[in-house]
Structures are given as C-alpha cells and as structure tokens.
Amino acid sequence: MNNNTTYQTDYSELLAGQEGSAQALLIRHGQVGDHQSVRTADILIQNGKIAQVAAQISVQDIDCVVIDATDKLVLPGGIDVHTHFNIDVGLARSCDDFYTGTRAAACGGTTSIIDHMGFGPAGCSLFHQLEVYKGYAQDKAAIDYSFHGVIQHIDDEILSQMQAMVSDQGIASFKLYLTYQHKLDDDAVYKALSQLKKVGALTTVHPENDATITIKRAQLLSEGKTEPKYHAQSRPLECEAEAVARMINLAKLADDAPLYIVHLSNGLGLDYARMARANQQAVWVETCLQYLLLDDNYYDREDGLKFILSPPLRPEAEKEKLWQGLIDGSIDTVATDHCAFTYAEQKQLGADNFAQCPNGLPGVETRMPLLFSEGVMKGRIDIPRFVELTSYQPAKLFGLYPKKGSLEVGADADLVLFDSNEKQTITHDLLHDNSDYTPFEGISCTGWPVMTLCRGAVVACNGKFTGQAGFGRFMHRKPFSA
Ligand code: URP
Ligand code: ZN
Ligand code: ZN
C-alpha cells in the first residue's frame, strides 16, 4: 500500500508541491475523448507516456500523483501545425520567440507545434534555415516542436537535398509560396511537387496570385488608398482561390503529388478543394480561427492595423462557408498561423501605408478554447471532430501519429483537460504571448483548458504557465503517408 496524494480540481496543491513531474500520474474519472469517442476513464502515465487507459485503474502498488478529473474532458493535447515564432519578415521580426510562443501555446492546451520557417539568404540550401531554427528553438521551447522546410528556389541541388531532409532530418513537409519575396513559378512548383512526392514529403502552399496583388496594390496606393481596409482590397478572395485551383491542378499533373493548402480563408477555394477530393485527389485543407470568427469589417475599426494578415479577413459570408467545411469534413485541420507583432510599435509601421505593416496575428493560445467554445459548445461539431481537427489529423498528416495525437498505450502523454463549464471572456491580460493585443478581445468562451501535460509534465495549470524553457524536444517526423 502506498501514500498516493489525490489533487482536486483546482490543482493548486499539485503546483505548490511541484509534483507535476513525478514518474507516475493517474488522471482519474475524466471524460476521456479521442477522434472516435468519449467515455469515462482513468489514464495512467508512466515515464511521460500513456501506460494504461481503462474504466478504473488501481494504483495500489504504484507510487503516483492522482489528479481527480471528474467533470473534466481529457483530450489529446493540441498540435498547431502553423506557427511563425521569431520570424524575420523583412519589415520586422515577430515578437514571440520559441519561449514566449510555446509558453502561450501550452497555456492554451497545445502540446506540440510545427513552425513554418522564414526565408534564409537567397540561394541557401534547404539545411540552412533548419540549422538556424534549431538554434532558435533549442533551450527555449517549452513544448515539443518541429519545422516545415521552406523552398525558396528550385535547382538540381535543392531537389537532391530533399531526400536527406526527410530521411535524416525528419522534416516531412515543406512550404512553398506563390507570392512574397521567394515566390515560385510553375516550373519550380511542378519540380518541387514531383520530387517531394518521391522522397515522402507533403507539399504545403501559401496560395495567392502574386501578379494581381502587385497590380491592385500599386493601383490603390497610387490613388492614396493607404488605410488597412485597402490591404484586403488589394488581395481579394479570387486571388487566393485562383492559386488554390492552380496548385491543385499542378499537383495532379505532378504524378498526383499530395498537397496541403494552408490558412484557407474562403468558400470558393474550399469548393475547388472539394472538387479535387471528389475526384480522389490527395488534397487537404487547413483553416484558422481568424477566418472562422472575424471578417473584413474589422479593417474599418480605428485599430484595423491589428488585423492585417495574408490572406486577409474576408467578407462576413465566407465564415459560414468555412464552418460548413468543418462540419462536412472538407476542412481537415484548424491551425493558427500565429505570427505576432506588437500593435503599439510594430503594426504602426503600416500607419500611413498598409503595405508597410508586417503581416500576421497572434492566436496560438486561443485556438483550442475558441474552437471548443464556438464549435463544440455551440453544437457545430462534436468532441471527436474537435480532436480530429486540432490533434489527430495534424499528427497523421505531418508524420507524428500515433506518438502524438492519440491516447494509445505508448503514446506521449500529451493531454489537455478542459472544463466545459468554465466561462472566460478573452482579453489579452489572460494570455501568455509577447504581443500587446489579441484579435479575439472580448469574445466570450464557454469551456476553457485547465491543465496541459506535455510528455506527462504539467506545463500549464489554471491559467498559469508551469513549464520550462528548453523542456520541448525536436520531433523527428516520419515520411508522409496518406
Ligand atoms: O500574414 C501572415 N499570414 N503572415 C505569416 C506568413 C504567412 O503567409 O503564413
Ligand atoms: Zn502563408
Ligand atoms: Zn503562415
């Protein structure tokens, strides 16, 4: 018989005792949910891994900390596959590094991130940015992390480096851009898609039609139209939808290369993806909370600069079309594209000209509570679908499953406990990023993450960060398989 201590729902003593990193933990009587079902169960964690999941687990012979999760949901930790920590976008460097970004992620119920690396010097190898970003994250990340490779140009050397990136470095996905400084033309896109398919990597794309953006932006600025709302008018949704359709067709032509559309913001682009899937094409779609909850009316506000990102916020009607995609299964993941700049200083670079405003919004901490509240609690999606969108599909598509995104025995004990009765109104004071605002200020949530565990360690509890810089580990990902 042992002396196991049970911690009740406010968990404050658990933190006071610093026992969150004990060898064994029992999470008792939770509503345990994965991408398939929800049931009342206990979860035993040993050495950072899930050791047992059962209706009742006896720990008479095991020294462990017991957490009473009665009335709490216990779900796989969130996996945010689209962040930009410490990114230099030319106009500014984002204000969250791998410490403040992952601290915020942990407090919002996320236990792993995959960061989209920024561009390196022109002509650099695929390994260049990986080394730079490993340096950024090591000793800083508080939760587990990986990176998407970034393709800035295509030549024989780059094509030949792809295999080693996947097999030796564990980088099983890459992003290419159809706009911005290192945009690729059709020739390069086709070659990248073909080779990435051959080496077992998933191509992800930022799809926007660069030519029309360039023309429209120049036209608007020449007319003195410099306010934030003209950012949205310079890149209408057809810019994005055209590029989505082009990428889908190029992927088909490139031997049916698998394709993942990032940060989809509109219904027309989604319809193109739906058509491709109906045709059995390997296309997956990600959206973000800003496109589900905000719209282009925000650009008319006095603080409209806060909402400058690309693709921009869309007309109100687009939001419902995206929700429909979450409901009918044609959207696969919900990420954040967290790319934070301070409003007081960095966003003000665009005060006289929207084109000088660094693009991006914070969101890594609010993804799980907002989707839970707006999706599950408002009855649009159920809990298994919530898990599918936030954890299971991200893990499957990006080579992390079943170590991540699952509650199987042997999986990493990455968990989030949600209190579905807790009500919170989002305000930046609650959050743990390094920005000075949240685009979701004032939105009321029902349901809130009350505890986050990464590999069995309590990294956030009751709104407090309890993790450590450097605890996060680089995740070597498996090659892509559908
Ligand atoms: O405006 C945005 N989304 N900034 C981040 C970079 C990107 O395009 O994903
Ligand atoms: Zn992008
Ligand atoms: Zn992005």
Short mmCIF file of C-alpha atoms and ligand atoms in Angstrom, two decimals:
data_model
loop_
_atom_site.label_atom_id
_atom_site.label_comp_id
_atom_site.label_asym_id
_atom_site.label_seq_id
_atom_site.Cartn_x
_atom_site.Cartn_y
_atom_site.Cartn_z
CA MET A 1 0.00 0.00 0.00
CA ASN A 2 1.28 3.50 -0.74
CA ASN A 3 0.55 7.08 0.24
CA ASN A 4 -0.64 8.49 -3.02
CA THR A 5 -1.96 12.04 -2.89
CA THR A 6 -5.08 12.97 -4.81
CA TYR A 7 -5.36 16.50 -6.12
CA GLN A 8 -8.75 18.03 -6.55
CA THR A 9 -9.94 20.19 -9.33
CA ASP A 10 -8.20 23.45 -8.60
CA TYR A 11 -4.88 21.57 -8.68
CA SER A 12 -3.18 24.37 -6.75
CA GLU A 13 -1.56 22.00 -4.26
CA LEU A 14 -0.18 19.96 -7.10
CA LEU A 15 1.70 23.01 -8.25
CA ALA A 16 2.72 24.02 -4.75
CA GLY A 17 4.22 20.54 -4.28
CA GLN A 18 5.95 20.70 -7.68
CA GLU A 19 4.85 17.11 -8.17
CA GLY A 20 3.77 17.57 -11.76
CA SER A 21 6.92 15.88 -12.96
CA ALA A 22 6.51 12.75 -10.79
CA GLN A 23 7.33 9.45 -12.52
CA ALA A 24 3.71 8.32 -12.47
CA LEU A 25 0.44 10.19 -12.68
CA LEU A 26 -3.10 8.89 -12.60
CA ILE A 27 -5.77 11.06 -14.16
CA ARG A 28 -8.93 9.71 -12.66
CA HIS A 29 -12.60 9.79 -13.67
CA GLY A 30 -12.19 12.09 -16.67
CA GLN A 31 -14.38 12.22 -19.73
CA VAL A 32 -11.69 10.84 -21.99
CA GLY A 33 -12.11 11.73 -25.64
CA ASP A 34 -10.20 11.00 -28.82
CA HIS A 35 -11.06 11.32 -32.52
CA GLN A 36 -13.53 8.45 -32.24
CA SER A 37 -15.38 8.57 -28.93
CA VAL A 38 -15.75 9.96 -25.42
CA ARG A 39 -16.02 7.75 -22.33
CA THR A 40 -15.43 7.93 -18.58
CA ALA A 41 -11.99 6.51 -17.89
CA ASP A 42 -8.73 6.72 -15.97
CA ILE A 43 -5.38 7.31 -17.64
CA LEU A 44 -2.14 6.11 -16.08
CA ILE A 45 1.01 7.94 -17.15
CA GLN A 46 4.45 6.47 -16.55
CA ASN A 47 7.74 7.96 -17.71
CA GLY A 48 5.96 10.56 -19.81
CA LYS A 49 3.95 8.00 -21.76
CA ILE A 50 0.43 6.68 -21.61
CA ALA A 51 0.72 3.37 -19.76
CA GLN A 52 -2.95 2.40 -19.45
CA VAL A 53 -6.42 3.68 -20.27
CA ALA A 54 -9.26 1.85 -18.56
CA ALA A 55 -12.58 2.39 -16.82
CA GLN A 56 -10.85 2.02 -13.45
CA ILE A 57 -7.14 1.71 -12.80
CA SER A 58 -5.85 0.58 -9.42
CA VAL A 59 -2.62 2.24 -8.32
CA GLN A 60 -2.33 0.46 -5.00
CA ASP A 61 1.12 -0.77 -5.89
CA ILE A 62 2.33 2.28 -7.79
CA ASP A 63 3.69 5.47 -6.27
CA CYS A 64 1.94 8.19 -8.15
CA VAL A 65 0.20 11.53 -8.08
CA VAL A 66 -3.54 11.26 -8.63
CA ILE A 67 -5.43 14.02 -10.40
CA ASP A 68 -9.17 13.96 -9.97
CA ALA A 69 -10.60 14.87 -13.39
CA THR A 70 -14.25 14.31 -12.52
CA ASP A 71 -16.39 16.50 -14.81
CA LYS A 72 -13.38 17.41 -16.93
CA LEU A 73 -12.74 16.42 -20.50
CA VAL A 74 -9.37 14.76 -21.03
CA LEU A 75 -8.26 15.06 -24.66
CA PRO A 76 -5.08 14.65 -26.70
CA GLY A 77 -3.00 17.83 -26.47
CA GLY A 78 -3.39 20.28 -29.32
CA ILE A 79 -0.98 20.22 -32.26
CA ASP A 80 -0.70 23.57 -34.01
CA VAL A 81 0.91 22.89 -37.39
CA HIS A 82 1.17 26.53 -38.43
CA THR A 83 3.14 29.00 -36.31
CA HIS A 84 5.83 31.57 -37.09
CA PHE A 85 7.93 32.14 -33.99
CA ASN A 86 10.90 34.51 -34.18
CA ILE A 87 10.33 35.06 -37.90
CA ASP A 88 12.01 37.91 -39.73
CA VAL A 89 9.50 39.06 -42.37
CA GLY A 90 11.73 41.87 -43.64
CA LEU A 91 9.63 44.68 -42.19
CA ALA A 92 10.04 43.36 -38.63
CA ARG A 93 10.82 40.29 -36.55
CA SER A 94 7.77 38.70 -34.92
CA CYS A 95 7.58 39.42 -31.21
CA ASP A 96 7.15 35.84 -29.98
CA ASP A 97 10.22 33.68 -29.85
CA PHE A 98 10.19 29.93 -29.19
CA TYR A 99 9.90 30.54 -25.45
CA THR A 100 7.05 33.03 -25.32
CA GLY A 101 5.28 31.37 -28.24
CA THR A 102 5.36 27.88 -26.76
CA ARG A 103 4.54 29.23 -23.29
CA ALA A 104 1.36 30.72 -24.74
CA ALA A 105 0.65 27.52 -26.68
CA ALA A 106 0.94 25.42 -23.50
CA CYS A 107 -1.45 27.69 -21.61
CA GLY A 108 -3.97 27.25 -24.42
CA GLY A 109 -3.86 23.44 -24.36
CA THR A 110 -1.35 22.90 -27.17
CA THR A 111 1.49 20.43 -26.63
CA SER A 112 3.29 20.45 -29.99
CA ILE A 113 3.83 22.96 -32.75
CA ILE A 114 5.23 22.77 -36.28
CA ASP A 115 6.70 26.11 -37.23
CA HIS A 116 6.91 27.45 -40.77
CA MET A 117 10.50 28.68 -41.05
CA GLY A 118 11.16 32.06 -42.60
CA PHE A 119 13.23 32.65 -45.72
CA GLY A 120 17.02 32.45 -45.48
CA PRO A 121 19.61 34.22 -47.64
CA ALA A 122 18.92 33.98 -51.39
CA GLY A 123 20.31 30.75 -52.82
CA CYS A 124 20.75 29.00 -49.46
CA SER A 125 20.44 25.22 -49.12
CA LEU A 126 17.42 23.52 -47.52
CA PHE A 127 19.56 22.76 -44.46
CA HIS A 128 20.45 26.39 -43.81
CA GLN A 129 17.20 27.50 -42.20
CA LEU A 130 16.83 24.20 -40.37
CA GLU A 131 20.09 24.81 -38.54
CA VAL A 132 19.13 28.43 -37.83
CA TYR A 133 15.72 27.43 -36.49
CA LYS A 134 17.06 24.55 -34.39
CA GLY A 135 19.21 27.20 -32.75
CA TYR A 136 16.18 29.42 -32.18
CA ALA A 137 14.15 26.65 -30.53
CA GLN A 138 16.70 24.73 -28.51
CA ASP A 139 16.80 25.83 -24.85
CA LYS A 140 13.69 27.94 -25.47
CA ALA A 141 10.76 25.72 -26.46
CA ALA A 142 8.57 24.63 -23.58
CA ILE A 143 6.62 22.06 -25.64
CA ASP A 144 7.64 19.74 -28.48
CA TYR A 145 8.34 21.21 -31.90
CA SER A 146 9.26 20.59 -35.49
CA PHE A 147 9.62 22.69 -38.64
CA HIS A 148 8.25 22.68 -42.15
CA GLY A 149 11.03 23.03 -44.70
CA VAL A 150 10.95 26.20 -46.79
CA ILE A 151 11.56 26.17 -50.54
CA GLN A 152 12.86 29.47 -51.91
CA HIS A 153 14.14 28.35 -55.28
CA ILE A 154 14.50 25.16 -57.25
CA ASP A 155 17.61 23.77 -58.87
CA ASP A 156 19.24 20.33 -59.00
CA GLU A 157 20.99 20.83 -55.68
CA ILE A 158 17.79 21.74 -53.85
CA LEU A 159 15.95 18.81 -55.43
CA SER A 160 18.71 16.44 -54.33
CA GLN A 161 18.69 17.80 -50.74
CA MET A 162 15.02 16.92 -50.24
CA GLN A 163 15.66 13.23 -49.57
CA ALA A 164 18.10 13.89 -46.72
CA MET A 165 15.78 16.50 -45.22
CA VAL A 166 13.09 13.81 -44.94
CA SER A 167 15.11 10.72 -44.04
CA ASP A 168 17.98 12.16 -41.99
CA GLN A 169 16.44 15.31 -40.56
CA GLY A 170 12.82 14.17 -40.10
CA ILE A 171 11.38 17.12 -41.99
CA ALA A 172 8.44 15.52 -43.77
CA SER A 173 6.70 18.64 -45.12
CA PHE A 174 7.73 21.79 -46.96
CA LYS A 175 6.09 25.10 -47.73
CA LEU A 176 6.29 26.98 -50.96
CA TYR A 177 4.90 30.42 -51.72
CA LEU A 178 3.12 31.74 -54.79
CA THR A 179 3.59 35.31 -53.60
CA TYR A 180 6.15 37.18 -51.42
CA GLN A 181 9.88 37.55 -51.98
CA HIS A 182 10.71 33.94 -52.87
CA LYS A 183 7.61 33.00 -54.84
CA LEU A 184 7.97 30.03 -57.18
CA ASP A 185 6.87 29.91 -60.82
CA ASP A 186 5.01 26.97 -62.36
CA ASP A 187 8.20 25.27 -63.49
CA ALA A 188 9.64 25.32 -59.96
CA VAL A 189 6.32 24.35 -58.36
CA TYR A 190 5.94 21.35 -60.65
CA LYS A 191 9.51 20.14 -59.95
CA ALA A 192 9.10 20.65 -56.21
CA LEU A 193 5.79 18.76 -56.09
CA SER A 194 7.18 15.82 -58.09
CA GLN A 195 10.36 15.46 -56.06
CA LEU A 196 8.66 15.96 -52.69
CA LYS A 197 6.24 13.20 -53.55
CA LYS A 198 9.16 10.90 -54.47
CA VAL A 199 11.00 11.50 -51.19
CA GLY A 200 7.91 11.10 -49.00
CA ALA A 201 7.13 14.70 -48.10
CA LEU A 202 3.92 16.68 -48.08
CA THR A 203 3.91 19.95 -50.06
CA THR A 204 2.16 22.80 -48.29
CA VAL A 205 1.43 26.03 -50.09
CA HIS A 206 0.67 29.68 -49.43
CA PRO A 207 -1.64 30.21 -52.41
CA GLU A 208 -2.19 33.78 -53.62
CA ASN A 209 -1.89 35.14 -57.15
CA ASP A 210 1.11 37.45 -56.98
CA ALA A 211 0.58 39.32 -60.26
CA THR A 212 -2.91 40.56 -59.45
CA ILE A 213 -1.91 41.52 -55.91
CA THR A 214 1.01 43.56 -57.25
CA ILE A 215 -1.18 45.40 -59.76
CA LYS A 216 -4.01 46.07 -57.34
CA ARG A 217 -1.73 47.20 -54.53
CA ALA A 218 0.10 49.67 -56.83
CA GLN A 219 -3.23 51.00 -58.13
CA LEU A 220 -4.68 51.53 -54.64
CA LEU A 221 -1.53 53.21 -53.31
CA SER A 222 -1.31 55.48 -56.36
CA GLU A 223 -4.84 56.65 -55.51
CA GLY A 224 -3.77 57.42 -51.94
CA LYS A 225 -5.73 54.47 -50.56
CA THR A 226 -3.42 53.50 -47.74
CA GLU A 227 -5.74 52.51 -44.88
CA PRO A 228 -5.95 48.90 -43.56
CA LYS A 229 -9.15 48.13 -45.49
CA TYR A 230 -7.21 48.51 -48.74
CA HIS A 231 -4.92 45.68 -47.69
CA ALA A 232 -7.97 43.40 -48.04
CA GLN A 233 -9.00 45.05 -51.32
CA SER A 234 -5.52 44.52 -52.76
CA ARG A 235 -5.85 40.73 -52.42
CA PRO A 236 -9.50 39.69 -52.87
CA LEU A 237 -10.55 36.12 -52.33
CA GLU A 238 -10.29 35.29 -56.04
CA CYS A 239 -6.51 35.88 -55.77
CA GLU A 240 -6.39 33.06 -53.28
CA ALA A 241 -8.94 30.80 -54.97
CA GLU A 242 -7.16 31.07 -58.34
CA ALA A 243 -3.90 29.98 -56.74
CA VAL A 244 -5.61 27.13 -54.88
CA ALA A 245 -7.04 25.84 -58.17
CA ARG A 246 -3.68 26.23 -59.94
CA MET A 247 -1.87 24.30 -57.20
CA ILE A 248 -4.45 21.52 -57.25
CA ASN A 249 -4.01 21.10 -60.99
CA LEU A 250 -0.21 21.25 -60.82
CA ALA A 251 -0.25 18.62 -58.05
CA LYS A 252 -2.42 16.38 -60.21
CA LEU A 253 -0.03 16.85 -63.15
CA ALA A 254 2.97 16.12 -60.91
CA ASP A 255 2.01 12.47 -60.59
CA ASP A 256 -0.75 13.18 -58.09
CA ALA A 257 1.56 14.73 -55.53
CA PRO A 258 -0.05 15.19 -52.10
CA LEU A 259 -0.97 18.80 -51.39
CA TYR A 260 -1.90 20.68 -48.21
CA ILE A 261 -3.45 24.14 -48.51
CA VAL A 262 -2.54 26.35 -45.54
CA HIS A 263 -4.68 29.09 -43.98
CA LEU A 264 -7.67 28.79 -46.33
CA SER A 265 -9.93 31.81 -45.87
CA ASN A 266 -12.82 31.47 -48.32
CA GLY A 267 -15.55 29.28 -49.74
CA LEU A 268 -14.52 29.40 -53.40
CA GLY A 269 -11.07 27.98 -52.64
CA LEU A 270 -12.77 25.35 -50.48
CA ASP A 271 -15.06 24.39 -53.36
CA TYR A 272 -12.03 23.79 -55.59
CA ALA A 273 -10.53 21.54 -52.92
CA ARG A 274 -13.85 19.72 -52.53
CA MET A 275 -13.96 19.08 -56.26
CA ALA A 276 -10.43 17.68 -56.24
CA ARG A 277 -11.26 15.38 -53.35
CA ALA A 278 -14.42 14.19 -55.02
CA ASN A 279 -12.06 13.24 -57.83
CA GLN A 280 -9.96 11.19 -55.33
CA GLN A 281 -7.13 13.70 -55.36
CA ALA A 282 -4.83 13.86 -52.32
CA VAL A 283 -5.62 17.39 -51.15
CA TRP A 284 -6.00 18.56 -47.55
CA VAL A 285 -7.16 21.90 -46.21
CA GLU A 286 -6.28 23.94 -43.13
CA THR A 287 -8.14 26.98 -41.85
CA CYS A 288 -7.60 29.26 -38.84
CA LEU A 289 -9.86 30.83 -36.20
CA GLN A 290 -9.44 34.34 -37.60
CA TYR A 291 -11.20 33.27 -40.80
CA LEU A 292 -13.94 31.45 -38.87
CA LEU A 293 -14.69 34.26 -36.43
CA LEU A 294 -13.53 37.62 -37.85
CA ASP A 295 -14.33 39.42 -41.11
CA ASP A 296 -13.27 42.39 -43.20
CA ASN A 297 -15.42 44.83 -41.17
CA TYR A 298 -12.55 44.77 -38.67
CA TYR A 299 -10.47 46.81 -41.12
CA ASP A 300 -12.85 49.77 -40.63
CA ARG A 301 -12.04 49.92 -36.93
CA GLU A 302 -9.70 52.54 -35.61
CA ASP A 303 -7.29 49.69 -34.71
CA GLY A 304 -7.68 47.99 -38.11
CA LEU A 305 -3.90 47.51 -38.38
CA LYS A 306 -4.18 44.73 -35.80
CA PHE A 307 -5.93 42.57 -38.40
CA ILE A 308 -3.54 42.91 -41.31
CA LEU A 309 -2.52 39.44 -42.40
CA SER A 310 -2.42 37.47 -45.64
CA PRO A 311 -4.73 36.13 -46.86
CA PRO A 312 -6.76 38.99 -45.34
CA LEU A 313 -10.01 38.74 -43.39
CA ARG A 314 -12.88 38.13 -45.80
CA PRO A 315 -16.48 39.33 -46.23
CA GLU A 316 -18.74 38.03 -43.48
CA ALA A 317 -20.47 35.39 -45.63
CA GLU A 318 -17.21 33.43 -46.00
CA LYS A 319 -17.13 32.50 -42.32
CA GLU A 320 -20.20 30.28 -42.54
CA LYS A 321 -18.83 28.55 -45.63
CA LEU A 322 -15.72 27.60 -43.68
CA TRP A 323 -17.77 26.37 -40.71
CA GLN A 324 -19.65 24.21 -43.19
CA GLY A 325 -16.30 22.79 -44.29
CA LEU A 326 -15.51 21.87 -40.70
CA ILE A 327 -18.90 20.25 -40.31
CA ASP A 328 -18.94 18.28 -43.59
CA GLY A 329 -15.31 17.11 -43.34
CA SER A 330 -13.87 19.07 -46.26
CA ILE A 331 -11.54 21.01 -43.95
CA ASP A 332 -9.02 18.79 -42.21
CA THR A 333 -7.17 20.90 -39.66
CA VAL A 334 -7.54 24.12 -37.69
CA ALA A 335 -4.24 25.88 -37.05
CA THR A 336 -3.37 29.48 -36.14
CA ASP A 337 -0.71 30.98 -38.43
CA HIS A 338 0.44 32.66 -35.19
CA CYS A 339 2.73 35.44 -36.39
CA ALA A 340 2.59 38.14 -33.74
CA PHE A 341 3.68 41.76 -33.92
CA THR A 342 3.04 44.40 -31.29
CA TYR A 343 0.27 46.87 -32.08
CA ALA A 344 1.89 49.75 -30.18
CA GLU A 345 5.05 49.62 -32.27
CA GLN A 346 5.44 47.01 -34.98
CA LYS A 347 1.98 47.22 -36.55
CA GLN A 348 2.32 51.02 -36.57
CA LEU A 349 4.84 50.65 -39.40
CA GLY A 350 1.70 50.44 -41.54
CA ALA A 351 0.02 53.51 -40.05
CA ASP A 352 0.47 55.55 -43.24
CA ASN A 353 0.57 52.67 -45.71
CA PHE A 354 -0.96 49.21 -45.30
CA ALA A 355 1.84 47.73 -47.45
CA GLN A 356 4.40 48.61 -44.76
CA CYS A 357 2.54 46.78 -41.99
CA PRO A 358 4.10 43.43 -41.01
CA ASN A 359 1.54 40.74 -41.84
CA GLY A 360 0.26 38.39 -39.18
CA LEU A 361 -1.77 37.91 -35.99
CA PRO A 362 -1.31 36.14 -32.67
CA GLY A 363 -3.57 33.15 -31.93
CA VAL A 364 -1.63 30.14 -30.62
CA GLU A 365 -3.15 30.33 -27.13
CA THR A 366 -6.76 30.95 -28.15
CA ARG A 367 -7.08 28.24 -30.85
CA MET A 368 -8.23 25.39 -28.60
CA PRO A 369 -10.62 27.40 -26.35
CA LEU A 370 -12.17 29.29 -29.29
CA LEU A 371 -12.76 26.21 -31.42
CA PHE A 372 -14.08 24.36 -28.39
CA SER A 373 -16.46 27.16 -27.44
CA GLU A 374 -17.60 28.19 -30.92
CA GLY A 375 -17.52 24.68 -32.36
CA VAL A 376 -18.35 22.14 -29.65
CA MET A 377 -20.31 24.24 -27.17
CA LYS A 378 -22.35 25.89 -29.92
CA GLY A 379 -23.20 22.45 -31.29
CA ARG A 380 -21.50 22.77 -34.67
CA ILE A 381 -19.04 19.91 -34.14
CA ASP A 382 -18.75 17.14 -31.58
CA ILE A 383 -15.78 16.34 -29.35
CA PRO A 384 -14.27 13.62 -31.60
CA ARG A 385 -14.36 16.07 -34.53
CA PHE A 386 -12.72 18.72 -32.34
CA VAL A 387 -9.92 16.26 -31.56
CA GLU A 388 -9.66 15.29 -35.21
CA LEU A 389 -9.21 18.92 -36.31
CA THR A 390 -6.84 20.02 -33.56
CA SER A 391 -4.70 16.96 -32.91
CA TYR A 392 -5.41 13.67 -34.71
CA GLN A 393 -5.29 14.91 -38.33
CA PRO A 394 -2.33 17.23 -37.70
CA ALA A 395 -0.44 14.24 -36.27
CA LYS A 396 -1.45 11.92 -39.14
CA LEU A 397 -0.65 14.35 -41.94
CA PHE A 398 2.65 15.53 -40.53
CA GLY A 399 4.25 12.23 -39.50
CA LEU A 400 3.67 12.32 -35.76
CA TYR A 401 0.95 9.70 -35.26
CA PRO A 402 0.49 7.66 -33.05
CA LYS A 403 3.19 9.10 -30.77
CA LYS A 404 1.23 12.35 -30.83
CA GLY A 405 -2.47 12.95 -31.44
CA SER A 406 -3.58 9.73 -29.80
CA LEU A 407 -4.35 8.21 -26.42
CA GLU A 408 -2.98 4.79 -27.29
CA VAL A 409 -0.77 2.97 -24.82
CA GLY A 410 2.81 4.01 -25.58
CA ALA A 411 1.86 7.42 -26.95
CA ASP A 412 3.42 10.51 -25.41
CA ALA A 413 1.28 11.68 -22.51
CA ASP A 414 0.32 14.93 -24.20
CA LEU A 415 -3.05 15.89 -22.76
CA VAL A 416 -5.34 18.81 -22.21
CA LEU A 417 -8.01 18.90 -19.52
CA PHE A 418 -10.96 21.08 -20.45
CA ASP A 419 -13.55 22.39 -18.03
CA SER A 420 -16.59 22.74 -20.25
CA ASN A 421 -18.39 24.78 -17.58
CA GLU A 422 -15.72 27.43 -17.18
CA LYS A 423 -16.60 30.75 -18.77
CA GLN A 424 -13.91 33.21 -19.81
CA THR A 425 -14.01 36.37 -21.83
CA ILE A 426 -10.89 36.62 -23.93
CA THR A 427 -8.71 39.58 -23.09
CA HIS A 428 -5.01 39.96 -23.70
CA ASP A 429 -4.32 40.16 -19.96
CA LEU A 430 -5.26 36.48 -19.67
CA LEU A 431 -2.75 35.38 -22.29
CA HIS A 432 0.92 34.50 -22.23
CA ASP A 433 2.33 35.64 -25.56
CA ASN A 434 4.64 38.58 -26.02
CA SER A 435 2.27 40.71 -28.08
CA ASP A 436 0.15 43.53 -26.69
CA TYR A 437 -3.22 42.52 -28.09
CA THR A 438 -5.40 39.64 -29.15
CA PRO A 439 -7.55 39.84 -32.28
CA PHE A 440 -10.21 37.94 -30.32
CA GLU A 441 -10.54 40.51 -27.49
CA GLY A 442 -14.00 40.44 -25.91
CA ILE A 443 -15.16 37.08 -27.28
CA SER A 444 -16.87 35.05 -24.53
CA CYS A 445 -15.92 31.41 -24.30
CA THR A 446 -17.73 28.56 -22.63
CA GLY A 447 -15.18 25.89 -21.82
CA TRP A 448 -11.54 26.52 -21.06
CA PRO A 449 -8.35 24.43 -20.79
CA VAL A 450 -7.47 24.00 -17.11
CA MET A 451 -4.41 21.78 -17.37
CA THR A 452 -1.92 20.88 -20.10
CA LEU A 453 0.53 18.00 -19.89
CA CYS A 454 3.41 17.53 -22.30
CA ARG A 455 5.05 14.09 -22.02
CA GLY A 456 3.46 13.76 -18.59
CA ALA A 457 4.77 17.08 -17.22
CA VAL A 458 2.24 19.71 -16.21
CA VAL A 459 3.20 22.66 -18.40
CA ALA A 460 0.15 24.82 -17.69
CA CYS A 461 -2.46 24.81 -14.98
CA ASN A 462 -5.40 27.11 -14.25
CA GLY A 463 -4.15 29.91 -16.42
CA LYS A 464 -0.55 29.73 -15.18
CA PHE A 465 2.45 28.59 -17.15
CA THR A 466 4.16 25.84 -15.15
CA GLY A 467 6.58 24.53 -17.76
CA GLN A 468 10.21 25.28 -18.50
CA ALA A 469 12.14 26.80 -21.35
CA GLY A 470 14.12 24.01 -23.03
CA PHE A 471 11.77 21.19 -21.98
CA GLY A 472 10.42 20.95 -25.53
CA ARG A 473 12.07 18.39 -27.80
CA PHE A 474 12.62 18.46 -31.54
CA MET A 475 10.27 15.93 -33.17
CA HIS A 476 11.87 13.86 -35.94
CA ARG A 477 8.86 13.19 -38.16
CA LYS A 478 8.06 10.12 -40.26
CA PRO A 479 7.79 10.39 -44.05
CA PHE A 480 4.38 11.31 -45.36
CA SER A 481 1.89 8.52 -45.97
CA ALA A 482 -1.78 9.14 -46.76
O1 URP B 1 0.05 37.27 -42.79
C1 URP B 1 0.53 36.18 -42.49
N1 URP B 1 -0.19 35.10 -42.59
N2 URP B 1 1.80 36.10 -42.07
C2 URP B 1 2.50 34.93 -41.84
C3 URP B 1 3.15 34.40 -43.07
C4 URP B 1 2.22 33.53 -43.89
O2 URP B 1 1.95 33.87 -45.01
O3 URP B 1 1.78 32.48 -43.44
ZN ZN B 2 1.25 31.81 -45.61
ZN ZN B 3 1.90 31.37 -42.05
#
